[in-house]
Coordinates of C-alpha atoms in Angstrom, one line a residue:
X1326 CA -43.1 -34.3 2.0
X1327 CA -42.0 -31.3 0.0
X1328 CA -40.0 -31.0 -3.2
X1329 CA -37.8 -28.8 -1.3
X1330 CA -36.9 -31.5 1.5
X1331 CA -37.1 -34.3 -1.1
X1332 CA -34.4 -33.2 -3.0
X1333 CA -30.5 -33.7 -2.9
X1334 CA -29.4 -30.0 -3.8
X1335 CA -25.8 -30.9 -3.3
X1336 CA -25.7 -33.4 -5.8
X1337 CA -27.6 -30.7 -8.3
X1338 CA -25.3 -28.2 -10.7
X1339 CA -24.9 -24.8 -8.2
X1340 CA -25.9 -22.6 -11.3
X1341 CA -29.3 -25.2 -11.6
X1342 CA -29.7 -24.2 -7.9
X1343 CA -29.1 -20.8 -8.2
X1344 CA -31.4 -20.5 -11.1
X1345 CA -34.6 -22.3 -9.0
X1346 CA -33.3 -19.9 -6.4
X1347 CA -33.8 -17.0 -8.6
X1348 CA -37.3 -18.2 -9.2
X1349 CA -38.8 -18.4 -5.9
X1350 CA -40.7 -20.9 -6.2
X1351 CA -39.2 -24.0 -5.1
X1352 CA -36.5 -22.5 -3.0
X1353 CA -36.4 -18.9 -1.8
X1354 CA -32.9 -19.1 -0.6
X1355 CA -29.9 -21.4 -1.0
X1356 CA -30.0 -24.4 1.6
X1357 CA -27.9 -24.1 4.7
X1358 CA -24.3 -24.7 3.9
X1359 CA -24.5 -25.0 0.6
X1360 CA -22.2 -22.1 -0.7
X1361 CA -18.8 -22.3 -0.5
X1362 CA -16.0 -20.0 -2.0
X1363 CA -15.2 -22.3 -4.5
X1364 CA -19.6 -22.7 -5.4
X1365 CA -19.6 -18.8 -5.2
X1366 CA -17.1 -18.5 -7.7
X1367 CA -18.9 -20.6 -10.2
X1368 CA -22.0 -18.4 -9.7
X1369 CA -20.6 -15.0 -9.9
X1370 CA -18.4 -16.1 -12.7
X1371 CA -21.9 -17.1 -14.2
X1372 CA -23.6 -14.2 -13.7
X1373 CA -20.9 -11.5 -14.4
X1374 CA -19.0 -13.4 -17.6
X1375 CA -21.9 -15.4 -19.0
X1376 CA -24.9 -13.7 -18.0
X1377 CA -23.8 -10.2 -18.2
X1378 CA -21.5 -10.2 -20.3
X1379 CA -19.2 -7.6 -18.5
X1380 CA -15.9 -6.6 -19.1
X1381 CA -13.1 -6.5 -16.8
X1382 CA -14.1 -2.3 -16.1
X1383 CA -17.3 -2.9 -16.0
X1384 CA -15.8 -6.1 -13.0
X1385 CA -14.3 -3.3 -11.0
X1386 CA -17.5 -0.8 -11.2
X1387 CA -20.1 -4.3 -9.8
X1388 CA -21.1 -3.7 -6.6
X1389 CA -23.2 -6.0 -3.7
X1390 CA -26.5 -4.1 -4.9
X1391 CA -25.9 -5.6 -8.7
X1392 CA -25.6 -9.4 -6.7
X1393 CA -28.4 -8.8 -4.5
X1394 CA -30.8 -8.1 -7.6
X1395 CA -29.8 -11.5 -8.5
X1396 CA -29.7 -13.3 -5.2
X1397 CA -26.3 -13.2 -4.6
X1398 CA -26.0 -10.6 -2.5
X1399 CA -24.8 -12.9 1.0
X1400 CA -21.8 -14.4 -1.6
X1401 CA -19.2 -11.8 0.3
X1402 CA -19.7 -13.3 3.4
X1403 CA -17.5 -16.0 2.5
X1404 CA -14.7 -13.2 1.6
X1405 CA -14.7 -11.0 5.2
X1406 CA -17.8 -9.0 3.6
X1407 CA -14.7 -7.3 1.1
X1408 CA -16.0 -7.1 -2.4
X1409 CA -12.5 -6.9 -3.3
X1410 CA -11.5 -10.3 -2.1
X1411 CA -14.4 -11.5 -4.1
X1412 CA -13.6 -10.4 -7.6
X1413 CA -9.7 -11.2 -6.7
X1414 CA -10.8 -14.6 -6.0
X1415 CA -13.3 -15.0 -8.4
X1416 CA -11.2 -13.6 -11.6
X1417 CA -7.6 -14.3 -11.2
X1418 CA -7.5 -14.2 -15.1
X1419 CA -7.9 -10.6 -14.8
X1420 CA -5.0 -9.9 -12.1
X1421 CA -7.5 -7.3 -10.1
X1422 CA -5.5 -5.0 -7.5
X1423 CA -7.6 -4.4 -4.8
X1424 CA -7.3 -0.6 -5.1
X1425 CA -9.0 -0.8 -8.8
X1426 CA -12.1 -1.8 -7.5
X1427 CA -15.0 1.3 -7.3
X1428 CA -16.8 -0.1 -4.2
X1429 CA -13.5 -0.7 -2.4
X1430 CA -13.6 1.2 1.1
X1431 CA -10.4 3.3 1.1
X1432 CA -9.4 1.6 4.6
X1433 CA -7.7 -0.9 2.4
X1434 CA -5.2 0.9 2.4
X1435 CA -4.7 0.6 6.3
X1436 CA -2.7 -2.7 5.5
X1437 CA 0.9 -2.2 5.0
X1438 CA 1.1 -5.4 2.5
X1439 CA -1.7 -3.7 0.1
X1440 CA 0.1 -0.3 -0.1
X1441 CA 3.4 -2.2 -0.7
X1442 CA 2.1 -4.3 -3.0
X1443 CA 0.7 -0.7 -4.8
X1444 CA 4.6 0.8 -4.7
X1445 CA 5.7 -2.3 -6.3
X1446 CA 2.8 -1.9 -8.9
X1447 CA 3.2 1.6 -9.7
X1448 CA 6.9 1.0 -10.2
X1449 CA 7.0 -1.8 -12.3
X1450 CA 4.6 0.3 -14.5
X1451 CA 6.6 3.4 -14.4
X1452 CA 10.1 1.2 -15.0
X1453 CA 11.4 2.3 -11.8
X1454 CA 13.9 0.1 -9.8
X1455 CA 13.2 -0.1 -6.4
X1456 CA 17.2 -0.4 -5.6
X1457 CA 18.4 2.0 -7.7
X1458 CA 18.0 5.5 -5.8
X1459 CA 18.3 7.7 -8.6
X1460 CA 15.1 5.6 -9.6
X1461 CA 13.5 5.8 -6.9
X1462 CA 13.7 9.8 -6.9
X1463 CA 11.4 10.1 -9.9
X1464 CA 8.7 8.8 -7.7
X1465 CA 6.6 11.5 -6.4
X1466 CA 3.1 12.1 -4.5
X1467 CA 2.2 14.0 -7.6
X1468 CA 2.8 10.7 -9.2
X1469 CA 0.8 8.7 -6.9
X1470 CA -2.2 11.1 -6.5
X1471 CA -2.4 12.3 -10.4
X1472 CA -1.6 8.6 -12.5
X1473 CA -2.3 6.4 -10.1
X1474 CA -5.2 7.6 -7.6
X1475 CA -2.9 7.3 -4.8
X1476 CA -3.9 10.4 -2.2
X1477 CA -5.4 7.7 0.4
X1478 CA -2.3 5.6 0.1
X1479 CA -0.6 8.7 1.3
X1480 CA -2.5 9.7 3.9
X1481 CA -2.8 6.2 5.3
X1482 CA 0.9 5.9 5.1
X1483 CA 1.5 9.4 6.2
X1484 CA 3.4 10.8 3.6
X1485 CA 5.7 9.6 0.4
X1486 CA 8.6 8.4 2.3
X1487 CA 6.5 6.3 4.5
X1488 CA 4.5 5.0 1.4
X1489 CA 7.7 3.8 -0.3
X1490 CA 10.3 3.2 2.8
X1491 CA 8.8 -0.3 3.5
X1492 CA 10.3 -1.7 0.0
X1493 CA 13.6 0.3 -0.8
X1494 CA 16.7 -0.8 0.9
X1495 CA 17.1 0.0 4.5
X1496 CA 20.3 2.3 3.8
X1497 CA 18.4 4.4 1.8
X1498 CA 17.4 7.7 3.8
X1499 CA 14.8 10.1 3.4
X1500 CA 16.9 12.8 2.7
X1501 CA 18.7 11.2 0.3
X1502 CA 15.5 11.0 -1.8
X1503 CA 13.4 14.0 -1.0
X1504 CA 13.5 17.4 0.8
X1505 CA 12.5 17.0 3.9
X1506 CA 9.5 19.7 5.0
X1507 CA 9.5 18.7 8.7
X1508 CA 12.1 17.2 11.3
X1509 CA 11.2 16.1 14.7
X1510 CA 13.9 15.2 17.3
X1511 CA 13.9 11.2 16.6
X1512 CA 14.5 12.0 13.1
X1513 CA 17.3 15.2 13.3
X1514 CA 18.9 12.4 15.4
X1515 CA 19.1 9.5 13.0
X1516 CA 20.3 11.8 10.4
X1517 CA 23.5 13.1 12.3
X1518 CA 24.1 9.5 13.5
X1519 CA 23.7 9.1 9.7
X1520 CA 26.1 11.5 8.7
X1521 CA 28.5 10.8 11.1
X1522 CA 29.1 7.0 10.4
X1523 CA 29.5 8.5 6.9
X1524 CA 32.1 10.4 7.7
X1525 CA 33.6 7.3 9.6
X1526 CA 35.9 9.8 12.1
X1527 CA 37.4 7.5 14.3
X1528 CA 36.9 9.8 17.3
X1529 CA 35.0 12.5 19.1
X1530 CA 37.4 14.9 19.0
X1531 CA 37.8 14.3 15.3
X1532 CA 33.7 15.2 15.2
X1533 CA 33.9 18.0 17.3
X1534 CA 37.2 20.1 15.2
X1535 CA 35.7 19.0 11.6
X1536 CA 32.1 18.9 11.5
X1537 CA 31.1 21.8 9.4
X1538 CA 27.7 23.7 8.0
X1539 CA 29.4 22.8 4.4
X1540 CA 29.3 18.6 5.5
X1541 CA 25.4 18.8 5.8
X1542 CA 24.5 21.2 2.6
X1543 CA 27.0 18.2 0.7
X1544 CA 24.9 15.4 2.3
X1545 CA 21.4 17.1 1.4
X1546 CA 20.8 17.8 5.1
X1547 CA 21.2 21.6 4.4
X1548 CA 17.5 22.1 5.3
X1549 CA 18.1 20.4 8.6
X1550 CA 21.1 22.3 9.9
X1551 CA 19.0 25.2 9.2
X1552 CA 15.5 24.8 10.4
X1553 CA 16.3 22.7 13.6
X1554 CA 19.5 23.5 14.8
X1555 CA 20.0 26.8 13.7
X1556 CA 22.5 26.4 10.9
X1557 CA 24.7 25.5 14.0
X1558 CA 26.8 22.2 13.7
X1559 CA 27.5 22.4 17.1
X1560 CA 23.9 22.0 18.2
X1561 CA 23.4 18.9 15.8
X1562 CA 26.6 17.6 17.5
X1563 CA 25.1 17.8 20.5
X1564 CA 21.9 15.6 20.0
X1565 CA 24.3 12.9 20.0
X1566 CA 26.7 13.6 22.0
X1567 CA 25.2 15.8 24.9
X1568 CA 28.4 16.0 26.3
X1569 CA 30.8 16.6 23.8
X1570 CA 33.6 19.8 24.2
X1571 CA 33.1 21.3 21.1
X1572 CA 36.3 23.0 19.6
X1573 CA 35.3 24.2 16.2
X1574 CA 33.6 28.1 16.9
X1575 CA 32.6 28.5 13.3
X1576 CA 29.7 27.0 11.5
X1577 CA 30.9 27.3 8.4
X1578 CA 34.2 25.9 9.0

């Protein structure tokens, strides 16, 4: 019978295993169902912290080829195949964000919770609270692309507003934030509705005598009265009210 058969591997040390794996003598591969997450963590933890000697940079820049060359290269299985997940798990001393790792593939960023979790991150480091909305203005995409390697986050998210919307207060509008470069009809119409319970008039006739031109330009929606309806109240009245009888003639009353 052979040594390999003969002996008990899971009652051996996993970094004594690994190291006979490493050899290639005895074993050439570690025994069916003998790694786990919790095993895996013991060995990369060897390699990288004891072996190595790395640093936490030199963590973020490892890659599957660097485990491989040491016969850990099928460890990420256990973590979806993500090296991320791996170095998370395997170094929680070192508080890893999965966007800091090199060999992370930027469709992490497809998951809403990871580019929250990033917002949250970049705010807490720029001292910026995410109630506060004067606060929230000094985040920027410059921001996010030039300090904090952001542009995919953006793109993924499709813009700043819909980076950040998911973890400010629901109140808190686009416009009141940023200028708004392009409006679509779903989005003209939430901002009227928005002004309009602003203005809390109590009836339509109220709406259609005293909405002016000047009532947007106050509430930062200058740029919408002008590039979709025509610096014309009455036509942003009318995406709400279809029906309305308009009696104010002039815009800028």
């Amino acid at each position: 019978m052979s040594n390999t058969v003969s002996r008990n591997w899971n009652l051996m040390d996993p970094i004594e295993v690994w190291r006979i794996v490493q050899e290639g003598i005895e074993l050439k591969k570690f025994p069916n169902n003998y790694l786990d997450q919790k095993t895996c963590k013991i060995l990369v933890r060897q390699l990288l912290l004891n072996d190595l000697k790395l640093t936490r940079e030199e963590i973020l820049a490892v890659d599957n080829n660097l485990l491989s060359s040491y016969q850990l290269g099928g460890v990420r299985k256990f973590f979806d195949c993500k090296l991320y997940k791996l170095l998370m798990y395997c170094f929680p001393e070192f508080e890893i964000n999965e966007w800091e790792v090199k060999k992370a593939s930027p469709k992490i960023w497809e998951d809403i919770n990871i580019r929250n979790k990033y917002v949250r991150y970049v705010a807490k480091l720029e001292n910026i609270d995410l109630t506060n909305m004067n606060d929230i203005k000094r985040l920027s995409a410059k921001l996010f692309q030039e300090k904090y390697k952001g542009s995919k986050a953006l793109i993924y998210a499709g813009g700043l507003y819909p980076l950040i919307k998911p973890v400010i207060p629901a109140e808190i509008k686009e416009w009141q934030l940023f200028k708004v470069s392009k409006w679509d009809d779903k989005k003209a119409k939430e901002a009227v509705e928005w002004l309009l319970k602003k203005l809390n008039w109590k009836s339509e006739d109220e709406i259609a005598s005293k909405l002016s031109a000047s009532i947007f330009y106050k509430n930062n929606l200058g740029g919408l009265l002008g590039k979709f309806f025509d610096n014309s109240p009455q036509k942003a009245i009318r995406i709400c009210y279809p029906n309305l009888k308009l009696r104010n003639t002039n815009p800028f009353m």
